[in-house]
Coordinates of C-alpha atoms and ligand atoms in Angstrom, one line a residue:
Chain T
M239 CA -34.2 6.0 34.6
Q240 CA -32.4 6.6 38.1
N241 CA -29.5 4.3 35.8
S242 CA -29.6 6.7 32.8
A243 CA -29.6 9.5 34.9
Q244 CA -26.7 8.5 36.3
G245 CA -24.9 7.5 32.9
I246 CA -25.7 10.9 32.0
K247 CA -23.9 12.3 34.6
G248 CA -21.1 9.9 34.5
D249 CA -20.6 10.6 31.0
A250 CA -20.0 14.7 31.8
I251 CA -17.8 13.8 34.3
F252 CA -15.7 11.8 31.9
R253 CA -16.0 14.5 29.3
G254 CA -14.8 16.7 31.6
F255 CA -11.3 14.7 32.7
T256 CA -10.5 14.1 29.0
L257 CA -11.3 17.8 28.3
L258 CA -8.8 18.7 31.1
L259 CA -6.3 16.5 29.8
A260 CA -6.1 17.3 26.2
C261 CA -6.4 21.1 27.2
S262 CA -3.1 20.5 30.5
I263 CA -1.0 18.9 27.3
I264 CA -1.9 22.2 25.4
V265 CA -0.7 24.1 28.1
I266 CA 2.3 22.1 28.7
L267 CA 3.1 22.7 25.3
L268 CA 3.2 26.1 25.6
L269 CA 4.3 27.0 28.8
M270 CA 7.6 24.9 27.7
T271 CA 8.2 27.1 24.3
A272 CA 7.4 30.8 26.6
E273 CA 10.1 29.4 29.4
M274 CA 12.4 28.6 26.2
V275 CA 12.0 31.9 24.7
K276 CA 12.7 33.3 27.9
E277 CA 15.8 32.2 28.8
S278 CA 17.2 32.3 25.1
L279 CA 16.3 35.8 24.9
P280 CA 19.9 37.0 26.0
A281 CA 21.0 35.2 23.0
I282 CA 18.5 36.1 20.6
S283 CA 18.3 40.1 21.5
R284 CA 22.6 40.1 21.6
F285 CA 23.0 37.9 18.1
G286 CA 20.1 38.2 16.5
W287 CA 20.0 36.4 13.2
R288 CA 23.5 36.4 13.0
F289 CA 22.8 33.1 15.5
I290 CA 21.4 31.1 12.8
S291 CA 23.9 32.5 9.8
G292 CA 27.1 32.6 11.6
S293 CA 28.9 29.4 12.6
T294 CA 31.8 30.5 15.5
W295 CA 31.1 28.8 18.7
D296 CA 33.5 30.3 21.3
A297 CA 32.7 30.1 24.9
V298 CA 35.6 32.0 25.8
Q299 CA 34.5 35.1 24.0
E300 CA 31.1 34.0 24.7
E301 CA 30.4 34.1 20.5
F302 CA 27.6 31.6 19.5
A303 CA 25.9 31.1 16.5
S304 CA 24.7 27.6 15.1
L305 CA 24.6 27.4 11.3
P306 CA 27.1 24.0 11.4
Y307 CA 24.4 22.4 14.3
L308 CA 21.8 22.7 11.8
Y309 CA 23.5 22.1 9.3
G310 CA 24.7 19.0 10.7
S311 CA 21.3 18.2 11.7
I312 CA 19.7 18.7 8.7
V313 CA 22.3 16.8 6.5
S314 CA 22.3 14.1 8.7
S315 CA 18.6 13.4 8.9
I316 CA 18.0 13.5 5.1
L317 CA 20.5 11.5 4.0
A318 CA 19.9 9.0 6.6
I319 CA 16.3 9.1 5.3
L320 CA 17.0 8.3 1.6
L321 CA 18.9 5.9 2.2
A322 CA 16.5 4.5 5.4
T323 CA 13.8 4.5 2.9
P324 CA 13.9 2.3 0.1
L325 CA 16.0 -0.3 2.3
S326 CA 12.6 0.1 5.2
I327 CA 9.8 -0.3 2.3
G328 CA 11.6 -3.6 0.5
T329 CA 11.5 -4.8 4.1
A330 CA 8.0 -4.2 4.6
L331 CA 7.0 -6.0 1.0
F332 CA 9.8 -8.6 1.3
I333 CA 7.5 -9.1 5.1
T334 CA 4.5 -8.7 3.8
E335 CA 4.5 -10.0 0.5
L336 CA 7.0 -11.9 -1.3
A337 CA 8.8 -14.1 2.2
P338 CA 6.7 -17.5 2.0
R339 CA 4.9 -16.6 5.7
K340 CA 7.3 -18.3 8.1
V341 CA 10.4 -16.2 7.3
G342 CA 8.2 -13.3 7.2
A343 CA 6.9 -13.4 10.4
A344 CA 10.4 -14.3 11.9
T345 CA 11.4 -11.6 9.8
A346 CA 8.8 -9.0 11.5
A347 CA 9.8 -10.1 14.8
L348 CA 13.1 -8.9 14.6
V349 CA 12.6 -5.9 13.3
E350 CA 10.3 -4.8 16.1
L351 CA 13.3 -6.5 18.2
L352 CA 15.4 -3.8 16.6
A353 CA 12.6 -0.7 17.2
A354 CA 13.1 -1.0 20.8
I355 CA 17.1 -1.5 21.1
P356 CA 17.8 1.9 23.4
S357 CA 19.6 3.9 21.1
V358 CA 23.1 3.8 23.4
I359 CA 23.3 0.3 22.7
Y360 CA 23.6 1.6 18.9
G361 CA 26.0 4.3 19.7
L362 CA 28.4 2.1 21.6
W363 CA 28.2 -0.4 18.9
G364 CA 28.7 2.4 16.5
I365 CA 31.9 3.0 18.6
L366 CA 32.9 -0.6 19.0
V367 CA 32.3 -1.4 15.8
M368 CA 31.2 0.5 13.2
T369 CA 33.4 3.8 13.5
P370 CA 36.6 1.3 13.0
W371 CA 35.2 -0.5 10.6
L372 CA 34.3 2.4 9.1
Q373 CA 37.8 3.8 9.6
S374 CA 39.8 1.2 8.2
T375 CA 37.8 -0.4 5.1
I376 CA 34.7 1.6 3.9
Q377 CA 36.4 5.7 3.9
P378 CA 39.6 4.2 2.5
F379 CA 37.9 3.0 -0.3
L380 CA 35.7 6.1 -1.1
I381 CA 38.2 8.7 -0.6
E382 CA 40.3 6.1 -3.0
H383 CA 37.4 5.9 -5.7
F384 CA 35.2 8.5 -5.1
G385 CA 38.2 11.2 -4.1
F386 CA 37.2 13.2 -7.0
L387 CA 34.4 14.1 -5.6
P388 CA 33.5 16.5 -2.7
F389 CA 32.1 14.8 -0.4
F390 CA 34.7 12.2 -0.4
R391 CA 37.6 14.8 0.8
G392 CA 40.1 14.0 3.5
A393 CA 41.5 11.5 6.3
P394 CA 39.5 8.5 7.6
Y395 CA 39.1 9.7 10.7
G396 CA 36.0 7.0 11.9
V397 CA 33.8 9.1 13.5
S398 CA 32.2 11.2 10.7
M399 CA 29.2 12.6 9.7
L400 CA 28.9 9.3 7.3
A401 CA 28.8 7.4 11.1
A402 CA 26.1 9.6 12.3
V403 CA 24.0 9.3 9.0
F404 CA 24.6 5.3 9.2
I405 CA 23.8 4.4 12.5
L406 CA 20.7 6.7 12.0
M407 CA 19.6 4.3 9.1
I408 CA 19.8 1.8 11.3
M409 CA 17.8 3.0 14.0
I410 CA 15.3 4.3 11.6
V411 CA 14.9 1.3 9.5
P412 CA 13.2 -0.3 12.2
I413 CA 10.8 2.0 12.6
I414 CA 9.6 2.8 9.2
T415 CA 9.5 -1.3 8.6
S416 CA 7.2 -1.6 11.3
I417 CA 5.2 1.1 10.5
T418 CA 5.0 0.6 6.6
K419 CA 4.5 -2.9 7.2
E420 CA 1.2 -2.6 9.2
V421 CA 0.1 0.4 6.3
L422 CA 0.7 -2.5 3.5
M423 CA -0.8 -5.5 5.4
A424 CA -4.3 -3.5 5.2
V425 CA -4.3 -3.2 1.5
P426 CA -7.0 -5.1 0.9
S427 CA -7.3 -8.2 -1.2
S428 CA -9.4 -7.1 -3.6
Q429 CA -7.2 -4.6 -4.7
K430 CA -4.1 -6.9 -5.2
E431 CA -6.4 -9.5 -7.1
A432 CA -7.6 -6.6 -9.0
A433 CA -4.3 -6.2 -10.5
I434 CA -3.8 -10.1 -10.9
A435 CA -6.5 -10.6 -12.4
L436 CA -5.3 -8.3 -14.8
G437 CA -2.7 -10.1 -15.7
A438 CA -0.1 -8.7 -13.1
T439 CA 3.3 -10.5 -12.4
R440 CA 3.6 -10.0 -8.4
W441 CA 5.9 -6.8 -8.8
E442 CA 3.8 -5.5 -11.0
M443 CA 0.7 -5.8 -8.8
I444 CA 2.7 -4.5 -5.7
R445 CA 3.7 -0.9 -7.8
M446 CA 0.2 -0.9 -9.2
A447 CA -2.4 -1.9 -6.3
V448 CA -0.5 -1.9 -3.2
L449 CA 2.1 1.2 -3.0
P450 CA -0.2 3.5 -4.6
Y451 CA -3.2 2.3 -2.0
G452 CA -0.8 2.4 1.0
R453 CA 1.2 5.8 0.3
S454 CA -0.5 8.1 2.5
G455 CA 1.0 5.6 5.3
I456 CA 4.4 5.1 4.3
L457 CA 4.3 8.6 3.4
G458 CA 3.7 9.2 7.4
A459 CA 5.8 7.0 8.5
V460 CA 8.9 8.4 6.7
I461 CA 8.5 11.3 8.0
L462 CA 7.7 10.0 11.6
G463 CA 11.7 8.7 10.8
L464 CA 12.8 12.1 10.2
G465 CA 11.5 13.1 13.2
R466 CA 12.9 10.7 15.2
A467 CA 16.2 11.0 13.3
I468 CA 16.4 15.2 13.8
G469 CA 15.6 14.5 17.6
E470 CA 18.1 11.8 18.5
T471 CA 21.4 12.6 20.3
M472 CA 23.0 9.7 22.1
A473 CA 23.8 7.7 19.6
V474 CA 24.7 10.4 17.0
T475 CA 26.5 12.6 20.1
M476 CA 28.5 8.9 20.3
V477 CA 30.1 8.8 16.5
I478 CA 29.6 12.1 14.9
G479 CA 32.7 13.5 15.9
N480 CA 31.7 16.7 18.1
T481 CA 33.1 19.5 15.7
P482 CA 31.0 22.2 15.0
K483 CA 32.8 22.7 11.1
I484 CA 30.4 23.0 8.4
S485 CA 32.2 20.4 5.7
L486 CA 30.9 19.1 2.3
S487 CA 33.1 16.0 2.8
L488 CA 30.8 13.3 4.6
L489 CA 34.2 12.0 6.1
S490 CA 34.4 15.1 8.3
P491 CA 33.1 15.2 11.7
A492 CA 30.0 17.2 12.7
Y493 CA 28.1 18.0 14.9
T494 CA 23.6 18.4 15.7
M495 CA 21.7 20.8 17.4
P496 CA 20.9 17.8 20.1
S497 CA 24.4 16.7 20.4
V498 CA 25.7 19.9 21.5
I499 CA 23.3 20.7 23.8
A500 CA 23.9 17.1 25.6
N501 CA 27.5 18.0 25.4
E502 CA 27.3 21.0 27.0
F503 CA 24.6 22.1 29.2
A504 CA 25.5 20.7 32.4
E505 CA 28.9 22.5 32.1
T506 CA 28.4 25.9 31.1
T507 CA 29.9 28.9 32.3
T508 CA 28.2 31.7 31.5
K509 CA 24.7 32.7 31.4
M510 CA 25.1 33.6 27.5
H511 CA 26.3 29.9 27.1
A512 CA 23.2 28.9 28.9
S513 CA 21.1 31.2 26.9
A514 CA 22.7 30.0 23.7
L515 CA 21.8 26.1 24.0
M516 CA 18.2 27.4 25.0
E517 CA 17.6 29.1 21.6
I518 CA 19.2 26.2 20.0
G519 CA 16.5 23.7 22.0
L520 CA 14.0 26.8 20.5
I521 CA 15.1 25.9 16.9
L522 CA 15.2 22.1 17.0
L523 CA 12.0 22.4 18.4
F524 CA 10.8 24.5 15.4
V525 CA 12.1 23.1 12.6
T526 CA 10.6 19.5 14.4
L527 CA 7.3 21.0 14.5
V528 CA 7.8 22.7 10.5
I529 CA 8.5 18.8 9.6
N530 CA 5.7 17.8 11.0
F531 CA 3.5 20.3 9.5
L532 CA 4.7 20.0 6.0
A533 CA 3.9 15.7 6.8
R534 CA 0.7 16.9 7.4
M535 CA -0.1 18.8 4.5
L536 CA 1.7 16.1 2.7
L537 CA -0.3 13.2 3.8
W538 CA -3.7 16.1 3.1
S539 CA -2.8 16.8 -0.3
V540 CA -2.3 13.1 -1.1
T541 CA -6.1 11.8 -0.1
R542 CA -8.0 14.7 -0.7
K543 CA -7.3 13.4 -4.1
W544 CA -9.7 10.1 -3.2
K545 CA -12.0 11.6 -1.4
G546 CA -14.4 9.4 0.6
G547 CA -12.1 6.6 -0.8
V548 CA -9.5 5.0 1.5
A549 CA -7.1 7.2 3.3
Chain X
M104 CA -20.7 -24.2 -31.5
N105 CA -16.9 -24.8 -30.3
S106 CA -16.3 -25.4 -26.6
K107 CA -13.7 -22.7 -25.1
L108 CA -13.3 -23.9 -21.9
A109 CA -13.6 -27.9 -20.7
I110 CA -13.1 -28.6 -17.6
R111 CA -12.6 -32.1 -16.4
D112 CA -11.7 -34.3 -13.1
L113 CA -11.5 -30.4 -11.6
N114 CA -11.1 -30.9 -7.3
I115 CA -9.7 -28.0 -5.2
H116 CA -9.3 -28.6 -1.4
F117 CA -8.8 -26.1 0.6
G118 CA -6.5 -28.0 3.6
D119 CA -8.3 -30.5 4.3
N120 CA -11.7 -28.9 3.3
H121 CA -12.4 -30.8 -0.3
A122 CA -14.6 -27.7 -1.6
V123 CA -14.7 -28.9 -4.9
K124 CA -15.4 -32.7 -6.4
N125 CA -14.9 -33.9 -9.2
V126 CA -16.4 -31.1 -11.9
A127 CA -16.4 -31.1 -15.3
M128 CA -17.8 -28.7 -17.3
E129 CA -17.7 -27.3 -21.2
V130 CA -18.3 -23.7 -22.0
A131 CA -19.1 -22.8 -25.7
E132 CA -17.7 -19.9 -27.2
N133 CA -19.2 -16.9 -27.4
S134 CA -22.0 -18.2 -24.6
V135 CA -22.8 -17.0 -21.4
T136 CA -22.7 -19.8 -18.7
A137 CA -24.9 -18.9 -15.8
I138 CA -23.5 -20.7 -12.1
I139 CA -25.7 -21.1 -9.8
G140 CA -26.0 -22.8 -6.1
P141 CA -26.5 -22.1 -1.9
S142 CA -24.1 -20.3 -0.4
G143 CA -20.6 -22.4 0.2
C144 CA -21.1 -24.5 -2.7
G145 CA -18.2 -23.8 -4.2
K146 CA -19.1 -21.4 -6.9
S147 CA -16.7 -19.1 -6.5
T148 CA -14.0 -21.7 -6.1
V149 CA -14.7 -23.2 -9.1
L150 CA -14.6 -19.3 -10.8
R151 CA -11.7 -18.8 -9.5
S152 CA -9.5 -21.5 -10.8
I153 CA -10.2 -20.5 -14.4
N154 CA -7.7 -17.4 -14.6
R155 CA -5.8 -19.4 -11.6
M156 CA -6.4 -16.7 -9.0
H157 CA -6.1 -19.7 -6.3
D158 CA -2.1 -19.3 -6.8
L159 CA -2.8 -16.7 -4.6
T160 CA -4.3 -18.9 -1.7
P161 CA -1.3 -20.8 0.0
S162 CA -3.9 -23.6 1.3
A163 CA -5.5 -24.1 -2.0
R164 CA -4.3 -27.2 -4.6
V165 CA -6.1 -27.9 -7.4
T166 CA -5.7 -31.1 -9.2
G167 CA -7.7 -31.8 -12.7
T168 CA -7.5 -30.1 -16.4
I169 CA -8.7 -27.1 -17.4
M170 CA -8.3 -26.7 -21.3
L171 CA -8.5 -23.1 -22.5
D172 CA -8.9 -24.3 -26.3
D173 CA -5.7 -26.1 -26.6
T174 CA -3.7 -24.8 -23.3
D175 CA -3.8 -26.5 -20.1
I176 CA -4.3 -23.9 -17.8
Y177 CA -2.9 -25.8 -15.2
G178 CA 0.1 -27.5 -17.5
R179 CA 3.7 -27.3 -16.2
S180 CA 5.0 -24.9 -18.6
V181 CA 2.0 -22.6 -18.2
D182 CA 2.6 -18.7 -17.0
P183 CA -0.2 -17.8 -14.9
V184 CA 0.2 -14.1 -16.0
T185 CA -0.6 -15.0 -19.7
I186 CA -4.0 -17.3 -18.9
R187 CA -5.0 -14.3 -16.8
R188 CA -4.3 -12.0 -19.6
R189 CA -7.0 -14.1 -21.5
V190 CA -9.1 -14.8 -18.6
G191 CA -10.5 -11.5 -16.9
M192 CA -12.5 -11.5 -13.9
V193 CA -14.8 -9.5 -12.9
F194 CA -15.2 -9.0 -8.8
Q195 CA -18.6 -9.0 -6.6
K196 CA -17.6 -5.9 -4.9
P197 CA -16.3 -3.0 -7.3
N198 CA -12.9 -2.8 -6.3
P199 CA -11.0 0.2 -9.2
F200 CA -7.6 1.4 -7.8
P201 CA -8.5 4.3 -5.9
A202 CA -5.4 6.1 -6.5
M203 CA -5.9 6.7 -10.4
S204 CA -8.4 8.5 -12.3
I205 CA -11.0 6.7 -14.3
Y206 CA -9.0 7.1 -17.2
D207 CA -5.9 5.2 -15.8
N208 CA -8.4 2.8 -14.3
V209 CA -9.3 1.7 -17.7
I210 CA -6.1 1.3 -19.3
A211 CA -4.9 -0.1 -16.3
G212 CA -3.8 -3.5 -18.0
Y213 CA -2.0 -1.9 -20.7
K214 CA 0.4 0.0 -18.8
L215 CA 1.0 -3.4 -17.2
N216 CA 2.4 -4.2 -20.8
G217 CA 4.3 -1.6 -21.1
V218 CA 3.6 2.1 -23.7
L219 CA 0.4 2.7 -25.0
K220 CA 0.3 5.8 -27.8
K221 CA -1.6 8.9 -26.4
G222 CA -4.0 8.6 -29.3
D223 CA -4.4 4.9 -28.6
A224 CA -4.9 5.3 -25.1
D225 CA -8.2 7.6 -25.6
E226 CA -9.8 5.8 -28.1
I227 CA -9.3 2.5 -25.9
V228 CA -10.4 3.9 -23.0
E229 CA -13.9 5.9 -25.2
S230 CA -14.9 2.4 -26.3
S231 CA -14.0 0.5 -23.2
L232 CA -16.4 2.9 -21.4
K233 CA -19.1 3.4 -24.6
R234 CA -19.1 -0.8 -24.5
V235 CA -19.9 -0.2 -20.5
A236 CA -22.8 2.1 -21.1
L237 CA -20.5 4.5 -18.7
W238 CA -19.2 7.1 -21.6
D239 CA -21.8 9.7 -21.8
E240 CA -21.8 10.1 -17.3
V241 CA -18.2 10.3 -17.2
K242 CA -17.2 12.1 -20.4
D243 CA -16.4 14.7 -19.4
R244 CA -14.5 14.3 -15.8
L245 CA -12.2 11.5 -17.2
R246 CA -9.4 12.7 -14.8
T247 CA -10.6 12.8 -11.9
G248 CA -10.7 9.6 -9.4
A249 CA -12.6 6.6 -9.1
V250 CA -13.7 6.0 -6.2
E251 CA -16.1 9.0 -6.9
L252 CA -18.6 7.4 -9.0
S253 CA -21.5 5.9 -7.6
G254 CA -20.7 1.6 -6.6
G255 CA -22.4 1.1 -10.3
Q256 CA -20.8 3.3 -12.3
Q257 CA -17.6 1.8 -10.4
Q258 CA -18.3 -1.8 -11.2
R259 CA -19.1 -1.1 -15.0
L260 CA -15.7 0.5 -14.8
C261 CA -14.4 -2.5 -13.6
I262 CA -16.0 -4.0 -16.4
A263 CA -14.9 -1.5 -18.7
R264 CA -11.1 -1.7 -17.4
T265 CA -11.3 -6.1 -18.4
I266 CA -12.7 -6.1 -21.4
A267 CA -10.4 -3.2 -22.5
V268 CA -7.3 -5.4 -22.2
K269 CA -9.3 -7.6 -24.5
P270 CA -9.8 -11.2 -23.0
E271 CA -11.1 -14.0 -24.7
V272 CA -13.1 -15.4 -21.4
I273 CA -14.8 -12.8 -19.2
L274 CA -15.4 -14.4 -15.6
M275 CA -17.9 -12.4 -13.5
D276 CA -18.5 -13.3 -9.8
E277 CA -22.1 -11.8 -8.5
P278 CA -21.3 -8.6 -10.6
A279 CA -24.7 -6.8 -9.8
S280 CA -24.9 -8.0 -6.3
A281 CA -24.5 -4.8 -4.5
L282 CA -26.2 -3.1 -7.0
D283 CA -29.6 -1.1 -7.1
P284 CA -32.3 -2.5 -9.7
I285 CA -31.6 0.1 -12.6
S286 CA -27.4 -1.1 -12.5
T287 CA -27.7 -4.1 -12.4
L288 CA -30.6 -3.9 -15.7
K289 CA -27.7 -1.9 -17.4
I290 CA -25.0 -4.6 -16.0
E291 CA -27.5 -7.7 -17.7
E292 CA -27.9 -5.7 -21.0
L293 CA -24.3 -5.6 -21.1
I294 CA -23.7 -9.0 -20.4
E295 CA -26.6 -9.6 -23.3
D296 CA -24.2 -7.4 -25.4
L297 CA -21.0 -8.4 -24.9
K298 CA -21.7 -12.4 -25.5
S299 CA -20.7 -11.4 -29.2
K300 CA -17.5 -11.1 -28.6
Y301 CA -16.6 -12.6 -25.2
T302 CA -16.9 -15.9 -23.5
I303 CA -18.6 -15.5 -20.4
V304 CA -19.4 -17.4 -17.0
I305 CA -21.4 -15.4 -14.5
V306 CA -21.8 -17.2 -11.3
T307 CA -25.4 -15.5 -9.7
H308 CA -27.5 -16.0 -6.3
N309 CA -30.2 -14.3 -8.6
M310 CA -32.4 -17.0 -10.6
Q311 CA -34.3 -14.4 -13.0
Q312 CA -30.8 -13.1 -13.4
A313 CA -29.4 -16.6 -14.5
A314 CA -32.2 -17.3 -16.9
R315 CA -32.6 -14.0 -18.7
V316 CA -29.4 -13.4 -19.2
S317 CA -27.6 -17.3 -19.5
D318 CA -27.4 -19.0 -22.6
V319 CA -26.3 -22.9 -20.1
T320 CA -26.8 -22.8 -16.2
A321 CA -24.6 -25.0 -13.7
F322 CA -26.0 -26.3 -10.5
F323 CA -24.0 -26.9 -7.9
Y324 CA -24.3 -28.6 -4.6
I325 CA -21.7 -28.8 -1.6
G326 CA -19.0 -28.9 -4.0
E327 CA -20.4 -31.1 -6.7
L328 CA -21.7 -30.0 -10.5
V329 CA -25.3 -31.8 -10.1
E330 CA -26.9 -30.7 -13.4
I331 CA -25.8 -28.5 -16.4
G332 CA -27.8 -27.6 -19.5
E333 CA -29.7 -24.9 -21.3
T334 CA -31.2 -23.0 -19.3
R335 CA -34.7 -22.8 -19.8
K336 CA -34.2 -26.6 -19.9
V337 CA -32.6 -26.2 -16.3
F338 CA -35.0 -23.8 -15.4
T339 CA -38.6 -25.2 -16.6
N340 CA -37.7 -29.0 -16.9
P341 CA -34.6 -30.0 -14.1
E342 CA -33.4 -33.5 -14.5
K343 CA -32.8 -34.1 -10.6
K344 CA -34.9 -33.2 -7.7
Q345 CA -32.5 -31.2 -6.0
T346 CA -31.9 -28.4 -9.1
E347 CA -35.9 -28.4 -9.0
D348 CA -36.0 -27.8 -5.2
Y349 CA -33.5 -25.4 -5.6
I350 CA -35.0 -23.1 -8.5
T351 CA -38.5 -23.2 -7.3
G352 CA -37.0 -21.9 -3.8
R353 CA -38.3 -25.3 -2.2
F354 CA -34.9 -25.5 -0.6
G355 CA -32.8 -26.8 2.8
Ligands
LIG63 N1 -9.6 -18.9 0.4 C1 -10.0 -20.1 1.3 N2 -9.4 -20.3 2.2 C2 -10.3 -21.6 2.6 N3 -11.3 -22.0 2.6 C3 -11.7 -21.2 1.3 C4 -11.2 -20.3 0.9 N4 -12.8 -20.2 -0.1 C5 -13.8 -20.5 -0.5 N5 -13.1 -21.6 0.5 C6 -14.6 -22.9 0.9 O1 -14.8 -23.7 -0.2 C7 -16.1 -23.8 0.0 C8 -17.0 -23.1 -1.3 O2 -17.2 -21.4 -0.9 P1 -17.3 -20.9 -2.2 O3 -16.4 -19.2 -2.1 O4 -16.7 -21.7 -3.4 O5 -18.8 -20.5 -1.9 P2 -19.9 -20.0 -3.3 O6 -20.6 -21.0 -3.8 O7 -19.1 -18.7 -3.9 O8 -20.6 -19.1 -2.0 P3 -21.2 -17.8 -2.1 O9 -22.6 -17.7 -2.8 O10 -22.0 -17.5 -0.2 O11 -20.5 -16.5 -2.4 C9 -16.9 -22.6 1.3 O12 -16.5 -23.9 2.1 C10 -16.0 -22.2 1.8 O13 -15.2 -22.5 3.1
LIG64 MG1 -19.0 -16.8 -4.2

C-alpha cells in the first residue's frame, strides 16, 4: 500500500518535472524570438519591406537590404539538396540492398564517420583542396562547354556559389544517407518477398516495395538535410566568396545569411548595422520554421493516405 | 494426371542447420497438395524452395532438383525471375503493398511486365477480385488504400494479386492462419475453385483444413518427408506410426 502510494507520488513529481522541461523549451524559444524582434526593430521600422527586396548592403551609408543573402542561402541549399538526394538514396540502397553484407557495413560505418566530422574541417578541405581544383579544372570545363548557359558565365575564381553547393552536398549526403539507411532497413521482409514472389527483379523490388514503403521517412531525411544546409555557416563562409551580389552564374561568388551574420557581427560599427544583422537572423529563423512546417505537412499528407497502416 | 512438379534429392541447409533432408515428391497438375507436420519441421522451407525464395537468404544452400514441367528450377541457365512468374506465392501474413490502392495491388505483377492497357487492366482487376470473392466488397472503393481492408480481405487481395499474373503453380504458406473462421471458409472455397486452373501446394497446421481442401497430403517430420499419399488414405489409414500419432493428436 505504502509503496504504491509512494509510486503515485513519484509519478506526479516526474510528470511535473518533465512538463516543466517541456515548457521551458517553449519559453526559451519565445524569449529568443522576442529578443530578436526587439533588436531588429530599428532596421524593420527604417527599411520596411525594402529590407527583403533590396540588394544594397552598405555599412558606411547605413543602407541595408538582405536579398542577396536570402538568395544565396536558398539557391545554395536547394541545389545542394537536389544533388545530394539521389546520391544519398543510392548510397543507402547500396548499403542495405545491393552490397555484400561486409561491404555494406563498412560503407555504413564510413558514412557515420563522415557525418561526425566538424564543419570547419570540411571548410578547410574546401579551401585547400576543392576550390583550387574547381578553379583549375571544373570551372574552365564548364565555361568552355556550357558557357552558353547563363549559369556558367564569367571567370573561374574557385570560390563561388558552385563551391558552396558542392561543400554543402558533401556535408549533407552522410546525414541523409544515414537516416535513409535506417528507414530502408525498417522495411519488412514480407514486403520485399511480396514483390520478389511476383517475379520482380532486385531493382523492381526496390521500386515497388522498398522505396514506396520508406517514402515518408526518406522525405523526412531530405528535409532534415535541407534544414542543415540552410543553417550551415562555417564551411560555406570559407568557400562561397562572401560577395553580396545576385548572379545567375554559379561561378560567381555569393553570400548567405548565416555567413554574413558570422562575418560581421563581431565588428558592427553602428546600432543600425547590428539591427540589420539581427533582422537577417530573424528571416533565417522564419525560413527554417517554414521549411519544417512544410515538411510536416508533406509527411502528414503522405502518411494520411495509408491510415492505420505503416508510416 | 501429369506431374507438374517433381522434387528429387532435395536438401536444404541454413549454415550448419540441415533443415530439409533428401526429400522426393511429385505434385500432379491441377491438384491440391497439403503439407502438414509439427512446427519447425521444414514445411515452409520446402515450399519456399519451389519458387527459389531462398535466393534471398545468404546462408541458405539448396541442392537437388525440382522439375517444373521440363525445367529444372535450379538449373544453371534458369532465371529465378521467370520461375517466380510461373510459380506464385501467398504468405502467412497478408502483405499487400500499403502505398498502393486495391486496384494497383491487383495489377502489381503487370507493372513489372510493362505496359497494360487501361481496359485490360480493368478487366484483370475485376475478374481476379471476383475469383477471390472480394469484388462485391470492394468494387466501390478500388482506389482506396489496400491497408483499409480487414485482414481476411487483405489476404484475399493478396491471392488475387497472385492469380492475376496467371501463374501455373500457387504456393500457400498457412494462408488462413491469421483469419477468422468465415474468412478461412472463403479461402478454402477459393482453393477448391482455383484447382481447376492451377496447381496448388498449401502448408497448413489445421488438420481439418488439410482434409477438406487437399487431394494429396504430405507429412513432414524434422526435415524429412515421412509419408505422402492420397489425403483420404493418409487421414484414415496412414502407413507410418508417426503420421498416425500426429494426425490423431497423440504427438510428442
Ligand atoms: N531464414 C532462415 N535462416 C535460418 N534458418 C532457417 C530459416 N528459415 C528456416 N530455418 C530453419 O529451418 C527449419 C525449418 O523451418 P521452417 O520455417 O521450414 O519450419 P515450418 O515447418 O514451416 O514451421 P512452422 O510450422 O512453425 O511454420 C528450422 O529449424 C528453422 O530454424
Ligand atoms: Mg512455416
